[in-house]
Amino acid sequence: MATKIDARIFPTAIVYAKRRMTQLRSSHGWDHVQRVTCMAERIAEAEGADPDIVRCAAILHDIARADEDASNGAMCHAQRGSELAREFLSSLHVDPSNIARIAACIAEHRYRGGGEPDSIESRVLFDADKLDSIGAIGIGRAFLFSGEIGARLHNEDADIDATRAYTEEDTAYREFVVKLRHIRAAMLTDTGRAIAEERHRFMEDFFERLQREAHGHA
């Protein structure tokens, strides 16, 4: 059986993760990790997952995001992050079985339907990460990102199927249509599904209101 993770590991992990993420856009910066960690801890408690494994994995889950950005998407940040986490935690002499569990969570947090993550801890991190993309926070992040790339405020009249990412048509509304409205169905835990349901309804109401206001009807 794995030993309990030394509490002193967590502040060290935070310093390491923040340093690895200094070059990221604000829409995917350190505050994203803070929110994901809080949500992961909440879901872990409700679902009976190991809180220490979940917390450590959440702190480290995006440590290779900048590497993926630099490679223009050729590198998978989840897989590379898992490798970096193994190296980092090994340097701190964390129990090997705990390292394996944390690394698996990080590797699987980007699961795209090719096989559900094996452990409850991996499913918790997956849900926590995806939940930060929807609801009020998700809408805020979508608008922040669209501003970072110089996109329009709204593009209701655009043919979404003909729009491309990272262009002026890559608006928050496009993000909702193409990605965010599908996240509710991807949740892997009962707790995640319940939270996603409420956040999904909020997004629907918001974008319906945005449509009306764009035409002066609200």
PDB file of C-alpha atoms in Angstrom, residues 29-192:
ATOM      1  CA  GLY A  29      -2.975  30.599 -16.480  1.00  0.00           C
ATOM      2  CA  TRP A  30      -2.318  29.751 -12.849  1.00  0.00           C
ATOM      3  CA  ASP A  31      -5.772  30.832 -11.657  1.00  0.00           C
ATOM      4  CA  HIS A  32      -7.200  28.027 -13.826  1.00  0.00           C
ATOM      5  CA  VAL A  33      -5.126  25.540 -11.831  1.00  0.00           C
ATOM      6  CA  GLN A  34      -6.311  27.065  -8.560  1.00  0.00           C
ATOM      7  CA  ARG A  35      -9.959  26.683  -9.564  1.00  0.00           C
ATOM      8  CA  VAL A  36      -9.443  23.150 -10.861  1.00  0.00           C
ATOM      9  CA  THR A  37      -7.724  22.183  -7.620  1.00  0.00           C
ATOM     10  CA  CYS A  38     -10.596  23.544  -5.505  1.00  0.00           C
ATOM     11  CA  MET A  39     -13.178  21.771  -7.664  1.00  0.00           C
ATOM     12  CA  ALA A  40     -11.187  18.534  -7.707  1.00  0.00           C
ATOM     13  CA  GLU A  41     -11.011  18.537  -3.917  1.00  0.00           C
ATOM     14  CA  ARG A  42     -14.779  19.091  -3.734  1.00  0.00           C
ATOM     15  CA  ILE A  43     -15.544  16.245  -6.146  1.00  0.00           C
ATOM     16  CA  ALA A  44     -12.976  13.952  -4.518  1.00  0.00           C
ATOM     17  CA  GLU A  45     -14.682  14.328  -1.145  1.00  0.00           C
ATOM     18  CA  ALA A  46     -18.104  13.581  -2.619  1.00  0.00           C
ATOM     19  CA  GLU A  47     -16.894  10.624  -4.683  1.00  0.00           C
ATOM     20  CA  GLY A  48     -14.593   9.042  -2.100  1.00  0.00           C
ATOM     21  CA  ALA A  49     -11.368   9.602  -4.058  1.00  0.00           C
ATOM     22  CA  ASP A  50      -7.947   9.920  -2.451  1.00  0.00           C
ATOM     23  CA  PRO A  51      -7.711  13.661  -1.683  1.00  0.00           C
ATOM     24  CA  ASP A  52      -3.912  13.819  -1.682  1.00  0.00           C
ATOM     25  CA  ILE A  53      -3.539  12.126  -5.073  1.00  0.00           C
ATOM     26  CA  VAL A  54      -6.224  14.363  -6.557  1.00  0.00           C
ATOM     27  CA  ARG A  55      -4.776  17.543  -5.072  1.00  0.00           C
ATOM     28  CA  CYS A  56      -1.234  16.857  -6.248  1.00  0.00           C
ATOM     29  CA  ALA A  57      -2.405  15.849  -9.734  1.00  0.00           C
ATOM     30  CA  ALA A  58      -4.562  18.960 -10.016  1.00  0.00           C
ATOM     31  CA  ILE A  59      -1.675  21.242  -9.060  1.00  0.00           C
ATOM     32  CA  LEU A  60       0.570  19.642 -11.685  1.00  0.00           C
ATOM     33  CA  HIS A  61      -1.930  18.850 -14.435  1.00  0.00           C
ATOM     34  CA  ASP A  62      -0.959  21.704 -16.795  1.00  0.00           C
ATOM     35  CA  ILE A  63       2.802  21.880 -16.250  1.00  0.00           C
ATOM     36  CA  ALA A  64       3.430  21.043 -19.928  1.00  0.00           C
ATOM     37  CA  ARG A  65       0.742  23.310 -21.406  1.00  0.00           C
ATOM     38  CA  ALA A  66       3.389  25.850 -22.506  1.00  0.00           C
ATOM     39  CA  ASP A  67       5.311  23.068 -24.257  1.00  0.00           C
ATOM     40  CA  GLU A  68       2.201  22.104 -26.214  1.00  0.00           C
ATOM     41  CA  ASP A  69       1.593  25.728 -27.197  1.00  0.00           C
ATOM     42  CA  ALA A  70       5.207  26.087 -28.340  1.00  0.00           C
ATOM     43  CA  SER A  71       4.813  22.982 -30.511  1.00  0.00           C
ATOM     44  CA  ASN A  72       1.593  24.346 -32.070  1.00  0.00           C
ATOM     45  CA  GLY A  73      -0.280  21.377 -30.692  1.00  0.00           C
ATOM     46  CA  ALA A  74       2.116  18.689 -31.918  1.00  0.00           C
ATOM     47  CA  MET A  75       2.925  17.711 -28.333  1.00  0.00           C
ATOM     48  CA  CYS A  76       0.212  16.445 -25.963  1.00  0.00           C
ATOM     49  CA  HIS A  77       0.530  18.443 -22.747  1.00  0.00           C
ATOM     50  CA  ALA A  78      -1.180  15.714 -20.734  1.00  0.00           C
ATOM     51  CA  GLN A  79       1.319  13.029 -21.725  1.00  0.00           C
ATOM     52  CA  ARG A  80       4.331  15.319 -21.403  1.00  0.00           C
ATOM     53  CA  GLY A  81       3.026  16.696 -18.118  1.00  0.00           C
ATOM     54  CA  SER A  82       2.736  13.170 -16.780  1.00  0.00           C
ATOM     55  CA  GLU A  83       6.391  12.537 -17.617  1.00  0.00           C
ATOM     56  CA  LEU A  84       7.518  15.810 -16.033  1.00  0.00           C
ATOM     57  CA  ALA A  85       5.479  15.074 -12.911  1.00  0.00           C
ATOM     58  CA  ARG A  86       7.170  11.700 -12.551  1.00  0.00           C
ATOM     59  CA  GLU A  87      10.588  13.351 -12.726  1.00  0.00           C
ATOM     60  CA  PHE A  88       9.639  16.124 -10.310  1.00  0.00           C
ATOM     61  CA  LEU A  89       8.021  13.860  -7.721  1.00  0.00           C
ATOM     62  CA  SER A  90      10.847  11.329  -7.960  1.00  0.00           C
ATOM     63  CA  SER A  91      13.297  14.127  -7.107  1.00  0.00           C
ATOM     64  CA  LEU A  92      11.304  14.673  -3.911  1.00  0.00           C
ATOM     65  CA  HIS A  93      11.384  10.955  -3.070  1.00  0.00           C
ATOM     66  CA  VAL A  94       7.611  10.540  -3.196  1.00  0.00           C
ATOM     67  CA  ASP A  95       6.475   6.933  -2.884  1.00  0.00           C
ATOM     68  CA  PRO A  96       6.672   5.327  -6.377  1.00  0.00           C
ATOM     69  CA  SER A  97       3.129   3.983  -6.200  1.00  0.00           C
ATOM     70  CA  ASN A  98       1.808   7.472  -5.442  1.00  0.00           C
ATOM     71  CA  ILE A  99       3.876   8.895  -8.300  1.00  0.00           C
ATOM     72  CA  ALA A 100       2.319   6.365 -10.658  1.00  0.00           C
ATOM     73  CA  ARG A 101      -1.210   7.276  -9.562  1.00  0.00           C
ATOM     74  CA  ILE A 102      -0.600  11.024  -9.878  1.00  0.00           C
ATOM     75  CA  ALA A 103       1.087  10.639 -13.258  1.00  0.00           C
ATOM     76  CA  ALA A 104      -1.837   8.558 -14.527  1.00  0.00           C
ATOM     77  CA  CYS A 105      -4.304  11.267 -13.490  1.00  0.00           C
ATOM     78  CA  ILE A 106      -2.325  13.884 -15.387  1.00  0.00           C
ATOM     79  CA  ALA A 107      -1.934  11.711 -18.476  1.00  0.00           C
ATOM     80  CA  GLU A 108      -5.661  10.958 -18.540  1.00  0.00           C
ATOM     81  CA  HIS A 109      -7.095  14.399 -17.764  1.00  0.00           C
ATOM     82  CA  ARG A 110      -7.296  15.150 -21.492  1.00  0.00           C
ATOM     83  CA  TYR A 111      -9.143  11.922 -22.289  1.00  0.00           C
ATOM     84  CA  ARG A 112     -11.106  12.432 -25.527  1.00  0.00           C
ATOM     85  CA  GLY A 113     -13.369   9.390 -25.528  1.00  0.00           C
ATOM     86  CA  GLY A 114     -10.713   6.836 -26.407  1.00  0.00           C
ATOM     87  CA  GLY A 115     -11.288   4.846 -23.216  1.00  0.00           C
ATOM     88  CA  GLU A 116     -12.483   6.069 -19.851  1.00  0.00           C
ATOM     89  CA  PRO A 117      -9.796   6.820 -17.231  1.00  0.00           C
ATOM     90  CA  ASP A 118      -9.202   3.850 -14.953  1.00  0.00           C
ATOM     91  CA  SER A 119      -9.219   5.367 -11.482  1.00  0.00           C
ATOM     92  CA  ILE A 120     -11.734   7.472  -9.588  1.00  0.00           C
ATOM     93  CA  GLU A 121      -8.933  10.004  -9.019  1.00  0.00           C
ATOM     94  CA  SER A 122      -8.411  10.358 -12.785  1.00  0.00           C
ATOM     95  CA  ARG A 123     -12.133  10.770 -13.355  1.00  0.00           C
ATOM     96  CA  VAL A 124     -12.301  13.430 -10.640  1.00  0.00           C
ATOM     97  CA  LEU A 125      -9.481  15.462 -12.198  1.00  0.00           C
ATOM     98  CA  PHE A 126     -10.999  15.116 -15.657  1.00  0.00           C
ATOM     99  CA  ASP A 127     -14.344  16.458 -14.471  1.00  0.00           C
ATOM    100  CA  ALA A 128     -12.799  19.282 -12.442  1.00  0.00           C
ATOM    101  CA  ASP A 129     -10.731  20.433 -15.419  1.00  0.00           C
ATOM    102  CA  LYS A 130     -13.674  20.348 -17.821  1.00  0.00           C
ATOM    103  CA  LEU A 131     -16.001  22.108 -15.384  1.00  0.00           C
ATOM    104  CA  ASP A 132     -13.684  25.109 -15.470  1.00  0.00           C
ATOM    105  CA  SER A 133     -14.609  25.465 -19.156  1.00  0.00           C
ATOM    106  CA  ILE A 134     -18.338  25.921 -18.593  1.00  0.00           C
ATOM    107  CA  GLY A 135     -20.730  28.021 -16.547  1.00  0.00           C
ATOM    108  CA  ALA A 136     -19.923  31.628 -15.681  1.00  0.00           C
ATOM    109  CA  ILE A 137     -16.199  30.879 -15.444  1.00  0.00           C
ATOM    110  CA  GLY A 138     -16.263  29.118 -18.798  1.00  0.00           C
ATOM    111  CA  ILE A 139     -18.002  32.053 -20.462  1.00  0.00           C
ATOM    112  CA  GLY A 140     -15.502  34.471 -18.926  1.00  0.00           C
ATOM    113  CA  ARG A 141     -12.572  32.384 -20.112  1.00  0.00           C
ATOM    114  CA  ALA A 142     -14.055  32.096 -23.597  1.00  0.00           C
ATOM    115  CA  PHE A 143     -14.374  35.874 -23.926  1.00  0.00           C
ATOM    116  CA  LEU A 144     -10.911  36.386 -22.451  1.00  0.00           C
ATOM    117  CA  PHE A 145      -9.409  33.985 -24.981  1.00  0.00           C
ATOM    118  CA  SER A 146     -11.261  35.563 -27.900  1.00  0.00           C
ATOM    119  CA  GLY A 147      -9.827  38.923 -26.853  1.00  0.00           C
ATOM    120  CA  GLU A 148      -6.333  37.477 -26.623  1.00  0.00           C
ATOM    121  CA  ILE A 149      -6.471  36.338 -30.246  1.00  0.00           C
ATOM    122  CA  GLY A 150      -8.285  39.412 -31.550  1.00  0.00           C
ATOM    123  CA  ALA A 151     -11.640  37.791 -32.277  1.00  0.00           C
ATOM    124  CA  ARG A 152     -14.929  39.630 -32.648  1.00  0.00           C
ATOM    125  CA  LEU A 153     -17.305  40.040 -29.728  1.00  0.00           C
ATOM    126  CA  HIS A 154     -20.072  38.036 -31.357  1.00  0.00           C
ATOM    127  CA  ASN A 155     -20.607  36.129 -34.600  1.00  0.00           C
ATOM    128  CA  GLU A 156     -24.171  34.864 -34.602  1.00  0.00           C
ATOM    129  CA  ASP A 157     -24.512  35.338 -38.363  1.00  0.00           C
ATOM    130  CA  ALA A 158     -21.364  33.406 -39.220  1.00  0.00           C
ATOM    131  CA  ASP A 159     -21.585  29.842 -40.516  1.00  0.00           C
ATOM    132  CA  ILE A 160     -19.990  28.137 -37.514  1.00  0.00           C
ATOM    133  CA  ASP A 161     -19.012  25.114 -39.603  1.00  0.00           C
ATOM    134  CA  ALA A 162     -17.027  27.416 -41.889  1.00  0.00           C
ATOM    135  CA  THR A 163     -15.197  29.284 -39.107  1.00  0.00           C
ATOM    136  CA  ARG A 164     -11.698  28.456 -37.952  1.00  0.00           C
ATOM    137  CA  ALA A 165     -10.025  28.527 -34.557  1.00  0.00           C
ATOM    138  CA  TYR A 166      -7.608  31.369 -33.774  1.00  0.00           C
ATOM    139  CA  THR A 167      -9.270  33.740 -36.270  1.00  0.00           C
ATOM    140  CA  GLU A 168     -11.510  36.784 -35.764  1.00  0.00           C
ATOM    141  CA  GLU A 169     -14.480  34.388 -35.938  1.00  0.00           C
ATOM    142  CA  ASP A 170     -13.216  32.333 -32.989  1.00  0.00           C
ATOM    143  CA  THR A 171     -15.581  34.074 -30.595  1.00  0.00           C
ATOM    144  CA  ALA A 172     -16.996  32.985 -27.257  1.00  0.00           C
ATOM    145  CA  TYR A 173     -20.230  32.079 -29.044  1.00  0.00           C
ATOM    146  CA  ARG A 174     -18.334  29.850 -31.485  1.00  0.00           C
ATOM    147  CA  GLU A 175     -16.586  28.211 -28.527  1.00  0.00           C
ATOM    148  CA  PHE A 176     -19.971  27.493 -26.968  1.00  0.00           C
ATOM    149  CA  VAL A 177     -21.401  25.994 -30.149  1.00  0.00           C
ATOM    150  CA  VAL A 178     -18.334  23.957 -31.087  1.00  0.00           C
ATOM    151  CA  LYS A 179     -17.131  22.812 -27.660  1.00  0.00           C
ATOM    152  CA  LEU A 180     -18.732  24.035 -24.459  1.00  0.00           C
ATOM    153  CA  ARG A 181     -22.261  22.790 -25.010  1.00  0.00           C
ATOM    154  CA  HIS A 182     -20.933  19.228 -25.380  1.00  0.00           C
ATOM    155  CA  ILE A 183     -19.006  19.119 -22.102  1.00  0.00           C
ATOM    156  CA  ARG A 184     -22.037  18.280 -19.954  1.00  0.00           C
ATOM    157  CA  ALA A 185     -22.335  14.899 -21.688  1.00  0.00           C
ATOM    158  CA  ALA A 186     -18.667  14.080 -21.107  1.00  0.00           C
ATOM    159  CA  MET A 187     -18.703  14.120 -17.297  1.00  0.00           C
ATOM    160  CA  LEU A 188     -17.457  10.941 -15.620  1.00  0.00           C
ATOM    161  CA  THR A 189     -18.676  11.285 -12.012  1.00  0.00           C
ATOM    162  CA  ASP A 190     -22.126  11.782 -10.535  1.00  0.00           C
ATOM    163  CA  THR A 191     -20.951  14.933  -8.779  1.00  0.00           C
ATOM    164  CA  GLY A 192     -19.451  16.317 -11.964  1.00  0.00           C
TER     165      GLY A 192
END
